[in-house]
mmCIF file of C-alpha atoms and ligand atoms in Angstrom:
data_model
loop_
_atom_site.group_PDB
_atom_site.id
_atom_site.type_symbol
_atom_site.label_atom_id
_atom_site.label_comp_id
_atom_site.label_asym_id
_atom_site.label_seq_id
_atom_site.Cartn_x
_atom_site.Cartn_y
_atom_site.Cartn_z
ATOM 1 C CA MET A 1120 -11.122 -15.397 -17.743
ATOM 2 C CA ALA A 1121 -9.864 -17.655 -14.960
ATOM 3 C CA ASN A 1122 -7.063 -18.738 -17.254
ATOM 4 C CA LEU A 1123 -6.090 -15.120 -17.904
ATOM 5 C CA MET A 1124 -6.005 -14.408 -14.153
ATOM 6 C CA GLU A 1125 -3.798 -17.466 -13.634
ATOM 7 C CA LYS A 1126 -1.471 -16.226 -16.371
ATOM 8 C CA ILE A 1127 -1.209 -12.814 -14.698
ATOM 9 C CA ALA A 1128 -0.467 -14.476 -11.352
ATOM 10 C CA SER A 1129 2.150 -16.853 -12.733
ATOM 11 C CA ASN A 1130 3.879 -14.173 -14.822
ATOM 12 C CA LEU A 1131 3.972 -11.932 -11.755
ATOM 13 C CA TYR A 1132 5.505 -14.786 -9.769
ATOM 14 C CA ASP A 1133 8.163 -15.136 -12.492
ATOM 15 C CA GLY A 1134 8.793 -11.387 -12.510
ATOM 16 C CA GLU A 1135 7.806 -10.945 -16.165
ATOM 17 C CA GLU A 1136 6.898 -7.269 -15.973
ATOM 18 C CA ASP A 1137 6.132 -6.670 -19.675
ATOM 19 C CA GLU A 1138 3.923 -9.751 -19.843
ATOM 20 C CA VAL A 1139 2.084 -8.770 -16.658
ATOM 21 C CA ALA A 1140 1.380 -5.274 -18.035
ATOM 22 C CA GLU A 1141 0.183 -6.726 -21.357
ATOM 23 C CA LEU A 1142 -2.045 -9.341 -19.702
ATOM 24 C CA VAL A 1143 -3.603 -6.784 -17.350
ATOM 25 C CA GLN A 1144 -4.346 -4.577 -20.343
ATOM 26 C CA LYS A 1145 -5.832 -7.577 -22.155
ATOM 27 C CA ALA A 1146 -8.097 -8.368 -19.192
ATOM 28 C CA LEU A 1147 -9.323 -4.760 -19.101
ATOM 29 C CA ASP A 1148 -9.873 -4.795 -22.871
ATOM 30 C CA GLN A 1149 -12.033 -7.893 -22.389
ATOM 31 C CA GLY A 1150 -14.176 -5.915 -19.956
ATOM 32 C CA MET A 1151 -12.997 -7.375 -16.654
ATOM 33 C CA ASP A 1152 -13.521 -5.346 -13.513
ATOM 34 C CA PRO A 1153 -10.201 -3.697 -12.464
ATOM 35 C CA GLN A 1154 -10.814 -4.788 -8.841
ATOM 36 C CA ASP A 1155 -11.105 -8.427 -9.970
ATOM 37 C CA VAL A 1156 -7.912 -8.127 -12.012
ATOM 38 C CA LEU A 1157 -6.192 -6.734 -8.921
ATOM 39 C CA GLN A 1158 -7.505 -9.422 -6.563
ATOM 40 C CA ASP A 1159 -7.542 -12.543 -8.731
ATOM 41 C CA GLY A 1160 -4.500 -11.742 -10.878
ATOM 42 C CA LEU A 1161 -1.945 -9.454 -9.253
ATOM 43 C CA LEU A 1162 -2.630 -10.072 -5.546
ATOM 44 C CA ALA A 1163 -3.099 -13.809 -6.112
ATOM 45 C CA GLY A 1164 0.365 -13.909 -7.706
ATOM 46 C CA MET A 1165 1.900 -11.867 -4.895
ATOM 47 C CA ASP A 1166 0.308 -14.221 -2.326
ATOM 48 C CA GLU A 1167 2.171 -17.149 -3.879
ATOM 49 C CA VAL A 1168 5.385 -15.124 -3.816
ATOM 50 C CA GLY A 1169 4.803 -14.420 -0.110
ATOM 51 C CA LYS A 1170 4.215 -18.098 0.687
ATOM 52 C CA ASP A 1171 7.344 -19.283 -1.113
ATOM 53 C CA PHE A 1172 9.418 -16.414 0.323
ATOM 54 C CA LYS A 1173 8.356 -17.473 3.803
ATOM 55 C CA ALA A 1174 9.152 -21.113 3.050
ATOM 56 C CA GLY A 1175 12.632 -20.155 1.852
ATOM 57 C CA ASP A 1176 11.958 -21.218 -1.746
ATOM 58 C CA LEU A 1177 12.313 -17.652 -3.045
ATOM 59 C CA TYR A 1178 14.970 -15.102 -2.110
ATOM 60 C CA VAL A 1179 14.979 -11.298 -1.915
ATOM 61 C CA PRO A 1180 16.169 -10.674 -5.512
ATOM 62 C CA GLU A 1181 13.384 -12.849 -6.925
ATOM 63 C CA VAL A 1182 10.817 -11.141 -4.698
ATOM 64 C CA LEU A 1183 12.090 -7.741 -5.833
ATOM 65 C CA ILE A 1184 11.643 -8.728 -9.477
ATOM 66 C CA ALA A 1185 8.116 -9.970 -8.716
ATOM 67 C CA ALA A 1186 7.419 -6.635 -6.966
ATOM 68 C CA ARG A 1187 8.559 -4.823 -10.110
ATOM 69 C CA ALA A 1188 6.104 -6.886 -12.154
ATOM 70 C CA MET A 1189 3.384 -6.064 -9.586
ATOM 71 C CA HIS A 1190 4.075 -2.353 -10.051
ATOM 72 C CA ALA A 1191 3.957 -2.763 -13.853
ATOM 73 C CA GLY A 1192 0.486 -4.287 -13.521
ATOM 74 C CA MET A 1193 -0.642 -1.665 -11.014
ATOM 75 C CA ASN A 1194 0.464 1.100 -13.392
ATOM 76 C CA VAL A 1195 -1.917 -0.242 -16.024
ATOM 77 C CA LEU A 1196 -4.727 -0.429 -13.452
ATOM 78 C CA ARG A 1197 -3.988 2.965 -11.884
ATOM 79 C CA PRO A 1198 -6.289 5.129 -14.050
ATOM 80 C CA PHE A 1199 -9.173 2.707 -13.442
ATOM 81 C CA LEU A 1200 -8.669 2.340 -9.700
ATOM 82 C CA ALA A 1201 -8.124 6.042 -9.234
ATOM 83 C CA GLU A 1202 -10.987 7.208 -11.442
ATOM 84 C CA GLY A 1203 -14.319 8.711 -10.708
ATOM 85 C CA GLY A 1204 -14.061 9.847 -7.130
ATOM 86 C CA GLY A 1205 -14.104 13.558 -7.773
ATOM 87 C CA THR A 1206 -12.033 15.897 -5.650
ATOM 88 C CA GLY A 1207 -12.357 18.041 -2.582
ATOM 89 C CA MET A 1208 -11.952 15.454 0.162
ATOM 90 C CA GLY A 1209 -8.850 17.220 1.461
ATOM 91 C CA LYS A 1210 -5.229 16.226 1.754
ATOM 92 C CA CYS A 1211 -3.785 12.967 3.009
ATOM 93 C CA VAL A 1212 -0.125 12.390 3.786
ATOM 94 C CA VAL A 1213 0.851 8.752 3.335
ATOM 95 C CA ALA A 1214 4.078 6.772 3.731
ATOM 96 C CA THR A 1215 5.657 3.530 4.799
ATOM 97 C CA VAL A 1216 7.257 4.055 8.192
ATOM 98 C CA GLU A 1217 10.924 4.258 9.095
ATOM 99 C CA GLY A 1218 12.963 1.128 8.468
ATOM 100 C CA ASP A 1219 10.421 -0.379 6.095
ATOM 101 C CA LEU A 1220 10.854 -0.534 2.323
ATOM 102 C CA HIS A 1221 7.610 -2.310 1.385
ATOM 103 C CA ASP A 1222 5.519 0.025 -0.752
ATOM 104 C CA ILE A 1223 3.076 -2.051 -2.809
ATOM 105 C CA GLY A 1224 0.243 -1.911 -0.256
ATOM 106 C CA LYS A 1225 0.882 1.754 0.490
ATOM 107 C CA ASN A 1226 0.780 2.538 -3.239
ATOM 108 C CA LEU A 1227 -2.524 0.693 -3.605
ATOM 109 C CA VAL A 1228 -4.018 2.608 -0.691
ATOM 110 C CA LYS A 1229 -2.771 5.844 -2.241
ATOM 111 C CA MET A 1230 -4.352 4.988 -5.612
ATOM 112 C CA MET A 1231 -7.704 4.116 -4.055
ATOM 113 C CA LEU A 1232 -7.784 7.259 -1.893
ATOM 114 C CA GLU A 1233 -6.911 9.339 -4.954
ATOM 115 C CA GLY A 1234 -9.871 7.705 -6.643
ATOM 116 C CA ALA A 1235 -12.037 8.707 -3.688
ATOM 117 C CA GLY A 1236 -11.066 12.352 -4.172
ATOM 118 C CA PHE A 1237 -8.267 12.824 -1.661
ATOM 119 C CA GLU A 1238 -5.215 14.864 -2.619
ATOM 120 C CA MET A 1239 -2.394 12.475 -1.802
ATOM 121 C CA ILE A 1240 1.027 13.553 -0.560
ATOM 122 C CA ASP A 1241 3.251 10.486 -0.761
ATOM 123 C CA LEU A 1242 6.377 10.558 1.387
ATOM 124 C CA GLY A 1243 7.572 7.226 0.008
ATOM 125 C CA VAL A 1244 9.155 4.508 2.123
ATOM 126 C CA ASP A 1245 11.380 4.526 5.212
ATOM 127 C CA ALA A 1246 9.739 7.780 6.373
ATOM 128 C CA LYS A 1247 11.023 9.036 9.691
ATOM 129 C CA ALA A 1248 8.722 10.688 12.246
ATOM 130 C CA GLU A 1249 10.309 14.060 11.424
ATOM 131 C CA THR A 1250 9.446 13.579 7.747
ATOM 132 C CA PHE A 1251 5.774 13.147 8.703
ATOM 133 C CA ILE A 1252 5.961 16.195 10.990
ATOM 134 C CA ASP A 1253 7.496 18.384 8.265
ATOM 135 C CA ALA A 1254 4.835 17.244 5.769
ATOM 136 C CA VAL A 1255 1.985 17.910 8.218
ATOM 137 C CA ARG A 1256 3.365 21.394 8.909
ATOM 138 C CA GLU A 1257 3.766 22.127 5.216
ATOM 139 C CA HIS A 1258 0.574 20.618 3.779
ATOM 140 C CA ARG A 1259 -1.897 20.774 6.712
ATOM 141 C CA PRO A 1260 -3.600 17.476 5.722
ATOM 142 C CA LYS A 1261 -6.794 16.132 7.256
ATOM 143 C CA LEU A 1262 -5.363 12.625 7.334
ATOM 144 C CA VAL A 1263 -2.059 10.893 7.933
ATOM 145 C CA GLY A 1264 -1.744 7.288 6.708
ATOM 146 C CA MET A 1265 1.037 4.970 7.803
ATOM 147 C CA SER A 1266 1.869 1.564 6.363
ATOM 148 C CA ALA A 1267 4.146 -1.119 7.864
ATOM 149 C CA LEU A 1268 4.824 -4.681 6.699
ATOM 150 C CA LEU A 1269 7.361 -5.744 9.290
ATOM 151 C CA THR A 1270 6.729 -6.574 12.922
ATOM 152 C CA THR A 1271 9.990 -4.751 13.630
ATOM 153 C CA THR A 1272 8.800 -1.481 12.030
ATOM 154 C CA MET A 1273 5.222 -1.375 13.357
ATOM 155 C CA VAL A 1274 6.620 0.266 16.489
ATOM 156 C CA ASN A 1275 7.637 3.250 14.384
ATOM 157 C CA MET A 1276 3.946 4.005 13.895
ATOM 158 C CA LYS A 1277 3.705 4.578 17.630
ATOM 159 C CA ALA A 1278 6.856 6.715 17.597
ATOM 160 C CA THR A 1279 5.391 8.837 14.785
ATOM 161 C CA ILE A 1280 2.120 9.385 16.651
ATOM 162 C CA GLU A 1281 4.075 10.381 19.765
ATOM 163 C CA ALA A 1282 6.173 12.775 17.684
ATOM 164 C CA LEU A 1283 3.005 14.345 16.229
ATOM 165 C CA GLN A 1284 1.765 14.778 19.799
ATOM 166 C CA GLU A 1285 5.021 16.380 20.949
ATOM 167 C CA ALA A 1286 4.988 18.727 17.956
ATOM 168 C CA GLY A 1287 1.454 19.851 18.911
ATOM 169 C CA LEU A 1288 0.050 18.509 15.640
ATOM 170 C CA ARG A 1289 -1.764 15.361 16.767
ATOM 171 C CA ASP A 1290 -5.159 17.017 17.151
ATOM 172 C CA SER A 1291 -4.988 18.601 13.697
ATOM 173 C CA VAL A 1292 -5.037 15.251 11.853
ATOM 174 C CA LYS A 1293 -6.708 11.858 11.911
ATOM 175 C CA VAL A 1294 -4.225 8.989 11.806
ATOM 176 C CA MET A 1295 -4.966 5.721 10.015
ATOM 177 C CA VAL A 1296 -2.684 2.709 9.942
ATOM 178 C CA GLY A 1297 -2.446 -0.511 7.964
ATOM 179 C CA GLY A 1298 -0.207 -3.245 6.624
ATOM 180 C CA ALA A 1299 -0.192 -7.027 6.946
ATOM 181 C CA PRO A 1300 0.941 -7.294 10.617
ATOM 182 C CA VAL A 1301 -1.115 -4.315 11.833
ATOM 183 C CA THR A 1302 -4.366 -5.065 13.678
ATOM 184 C CA ALA A 1303 -7.214 -2.949 14.983
ATOM 185 C CA ALA A 1304 -6.076 -3.760 18.520
ATOM 186 C CA PHE A 1305 -2.564 -2.534 17.747
ATOM 187 C CA ALA A 1306 -3.977 0.634 16.173
ATOM 188 C CA ALA A 1307 -5.999 1.330 19.319
ATOM 189 C CA GLU A 1308 -3.032 0.568 21.560
ATOM 190 C CA ILE A 1309 -0.782 3.125 19.812
ATOM 191 C CA GLY A 1310 -3.471 5.810 19.728
ATOM 192 C CA ALA A 1311 -4.261 5.770 15.994
ATOM 193 C CA ASP A 1312 -7.750 6.853 14.950
ATOM 194 C CA GLY A 1313 -8.356 3.800 12.802
ATOM 195 C CA HIS A 1314 -7.072 0.689 11.069
ATOM 196 C CA ALA A 1315 -7.944 -0.676 7.630
ATOM 197 C CA PRO A 1316 -7.125 -4.264 6.633
ATOM 198 C CA ASP A 1317 -7.065 -3.519 2.890
ATOM 199 C CA ALA A 1318 -7.078 -0.686 0.383
ATOM 200 C CA ALA A 1319 -10.843 -0.696 -0.217
ATOM 201 C CA SER A 1320 -11.576 -0.474 3.519
ATOM 202 C CA ALA A 1321 -8.977 2.298 3.748
ATOM 203 C CA VAL A 1322 -11.284 4.419 1.585
ATOM 204 C CA ASP A 1323 -14.287 3.750 3.850
ATOM 205 C CA LEU A 1324 -12.211 4.481 6.925
ATOM 206 C CA ALA A 1325 -10.766 7.707 5.484
ATOM 207 C CA ARG A 1326 -14.264 8.957 4.608
ATOM 208 C CA ALA A 1327 -15.546 8.082 8.077
ATOM 209 C CA LEU A 1328 -12.616 9.736 9.836
ATOM 210 C CA ILE A 1329 -13.095 13.083 8.135
ATOM 211 C CA ALA A 1330 -16.902 13.064 8.250
HETATM 212 CO CO1 B1M B 45 9.393 -8.509 2.493
HETATM 213 N N1 B1M B 45 8.662 -9.409 4.099
HETATM 214 N N2 B1M B 45 11.063 -8.310 3.405
HETATM 215 N N3 B1M B 45 9.959 -7.818 0.812
HETATM 216 N N4 B1M B 45 7.723 -9.144 1.725
HETATM 217 C C1 B1M B 45 7.183 -9.754 4.032
HETATM 218 C C2 B1M B 45 6.364 -8.601 4.598
HETATM 219 C C3 B1M B 45 7.141 -11.053 4.936
HETATM 220 C C4 B1M B 45 5.785 -11.279 5.624
HETATM 221 C C5 B1M B 45 7.569 -12.261 4.080
HETATM 222 C C6 B1M B 45 7.529 -13.559 4.851
HETATM 223 O O1 B1M B 45 8.450 -13.868 5.560
HETATM 224 N N5 B1M B 45 6.467 -14.288 4.716
HETATM 225 C C7 B1M B 45 8.315 -10.779 5.944
HETATM 226 C C8 B1M B 45 7.935 -10.015 7.224
HETATM 227 C C9 B1M B 45 7.957 -10.893 8.448
HETATM 228 C C10 B1M B 45 7.637 -10.126 9.680
HETATM 229 O O2 B1M B 45 7.929 -8.995 9.880
HETATM 230 N N6 B1M B 45 6.979 -10.810 10.566
HETATM 231 C C11 B1M B 45 9.261 -9.965 5.074
HETATM 232 C C12 B1M B 45 10.653 -9.809 5.323
HETATM 233 C C13 B1M B 45 11.213 -10.626 6.485
HETATM 234 C C14 B1M B 45 11.483 -8.965 4.554
HETATM 235 C C15 B1M B 45 12.980 -8.693 4.745
HETATM 236 C C16 B1M B 45 13.433 -8.481 6.204
HETATM 237 C C17 B1M B 45 13.722 -9.858 4.064
HETATM 238 C C18 B1M B 45 15.225 -9.816 4.185
HETATM 239 O O3 B1M B 45 15.864 -8.874 3.782
HETATM 240 N N7 B1M B 45 15.728 -10.851 4.754
HETATM 241 C C19 B1M B 45 13.185 -7.413 3.898
HETATM 242 C C20 B1M B 45 12.953 -6.131 4.723
HETATM 243 C C21 B1M B 45 13.282 -4.893 3.929
HETATM 244 C C22 B1M B 45 12.800 -3.645 4.650
HETATM 245 O O4 B1M B 45 11.657 -3.265 4.498
HETATM 246 N N8 B1M B 45 13.659 -3.045 5.450
HETATM 247 C C23 B1M B 45 12.089 -7.569 2.892
HETATM 248 C C24 B1M B 45 12.175 -7.080 1.588
HETATM 249 C C25 B1M B 45 11.209 -7.239 0.622
HETATM 250 C C26 B1M B 45 11.391 -6.797 -0.818
HETATM 251 C C27 B1M B 45 12.145 -5.457 -0.951
HETATM 252 C C28 B1M B 45 12.153 -7.878 -1.549
HETATM 253 C C29 B1M B 45 9.902 -6.774 -1.334
HETATM 254 C C30 B1M B 45 9.221 -5.388 -1.230
HETATM 255 C C31 B1M B 45 9.199 -4.661 -2.564
HETATM 256 C C32 B1M B 45 8.288 -3.451 -2.512
HETATM 257 O O5 B1M B 45 7.383 -3.319 -1.713
HETATM 258 N N9 B1M B 45 8.567 -2.546 -3.431
HETATM 259 C C33 B1M B 45 9.201 -7.688 -0.323
HETATM 260 C C34 B1M B 45 7.914 -8.262 -0.528
HETATM 261 C C35 B1M B 45 7.288 -8.045 -1.891
HETATM 262 C C36 B1M B 45 7.253 -8.995 0.482
HETATM 263 C C37 B1M B 45 5.942 -9.820 0.383
HETATM 264 C C38 B1M B 45 6.287 -11.094 -0.383
HETATM 265 C C39 B1M B 45 4.754 -9.164 -0.293
HETATM 266 C C40 B1M B 45 4.334 -7.817 0.316
HETATM 267 C C41 B1M B 45 3.305 -7.168 -0.580
HETATM 268 O O6 B1M B 45 3.624 -6.281 -1.346
HETATM 269 N N10 B1M B 45 2.055 -7.673 -0.541
HETATM 270 C C42 B1M B 45 5.600 -10.069 1.914
HETATM 271 C C43 B1M B 45 4.844 -11.350 2.158
HETATM 272 C C44 B1M B 45 3.355 -11.115 2.364
HETATM 273 O O7 B1M B 45 2.919 -10.035 2.719
HETATM 274 N N11 B1M B 45 2.620 -12.151 2.202
HETATM 275 C C45 B1M B 45 6.895 -9.787 2.569
HETATM 276 C C46 B1M B 45 0.970 -7.193 -1.409
HETATM 277 C C47 B1M B 45 0.364 -5.908 -0.804
HETATM 278 C C48 B1M B 45 -0.772 -5.396 -1.703
HETATM 279 O O8 B1M B 45 -0.168 -6.244 0.452
HETATM 280 O O9 B1M B 45 1.396 -4.663 1.663
HETATM 281 O O10 B1M B 45 -0.154 -6.225 2.957
HETATM 282 P P1 B1M B 45 0.104 -5.375 1.781
HETATM 283 O O11 B1M B 45 -1.004 -4.228 1.690
HETATM 284 C C49 B1M B 45 -2.386 -4.472 1.823
HETATM 285 C C50 B1M B 45 -2.893 -4.366 3.275
HETATM 286 O O12 B1M B 45 -1.932 -4.737 4.234
HETATM 287 C C51 B1M B 45 -3.368 -2.957 3.381
HETATM 288 O O13 B1M B 45 -3.858 -2.670 2.087
HETATM 289 C C52 B1M B 45 -3.049 -3.309 1.101
HETATM 290 C C53 B1M B 45 -3.920 -3.685 -0.065
HETATM 291 O O14 B1M B 45 -4.993 -4.492 0.301
HETATM 292 N N12 B1M B 45 -2.475 -1.868 3.750
HETATM 293 C C54 B1M B 45 -2.980 -0.731 4.300
HETATM 294 C C55 B1M B 45 -1.153 -1.705 3.582
HETATM 295 N N13 B1M B 45 -0.768 -0.501 4.021
HETATM 296 C C56 B1M B 45 -1.879 0.128 4.443
HETATM 297 C C57 B1M B 45 -2.060 1.415 4.972
HETATM 298 C C58 B1M B 45 -3.357 1.790 5.340
HETATM 299 C C59 B1M B 45 -4.428 0.922 5.197
HETATM 300 C C60 B1M B 45 -4.264 -0.353 4.663
HETATM 301 O O15 B1M B 45 -3.647 2.995 5.837
HETATM 302 C C61 B1M B 45 -2.692 4.008 5.766
#
């Protein structure tokens, strides 16, 4: 099993999307827990990509290809991660904030919340404050989730919360934030209702916020 997880991680690193999808399917067929496949295969591979990207050993095109392979693996896992939660938890608008194109974490959070029974409205990446406002007006969600992966775009979470306030919508929703550089202290500082460090905790937080 460990060998299979290593293969998933190394094929993800190399951007081999078909192989990653096949190996993820193989792991599931062998009875592995989808959460373990996510953590020990896909996320382990993406961690290595992140380290080498930071060190300057990988460049944006290579990281993009690895991200494509990550999505291929996540697509195989999707029905398993999103299964069994039932429905009726209400709507949640989710997006990566303005200026930020990273969507892997946001997509994972979306999948897990779907699995927990939330109806997800995904505004994609690079979502401006006005895009959130329009979606809140249209869909009347219980929750708004914002993701940011860049220290330069985290500030747009604050701008979005301020815009919700100015539009008179802040009190109608709970706001949760996350993403690698986002901390609980930052969430409190910008007036969010909560912060989750990973997709599984995002489910616990979402449930607690609407309870
Ligand atoms: Co970019 N990038 N990137 N990148 N990238 C990082 C984030 C970086 C840390 C790499 C590094 O230098 N080590 C660095 C940011 C540095 C900083 O801000 N301090 C960086 C940079 C600099 C950049 C560019 C500026 C590079 C350039 O162009 N020179 C550029 C910016 C583009 C832009 O957004 N405007 C850029 C571009 C890209 C790609 C497009 C090539 C690609 C993204 C592809 C895609 O997403 N479709 C990419 C990638 C893949 C990464 C790394 C390698 C991996 C990110 C990832 O997907 N991780 C990343 C390095 C790293 O993070 N180690 C890096 C896996 C994912 C599952 O984790 O997103 O953290 P994460 O999500 C977690 C939690 O954070 C949490 O749950 C998830 C699951 O557990 N979470 C939430 C996330 N959102 C949440 C929301 C919630 C709750 C929890 O509630 C709503």
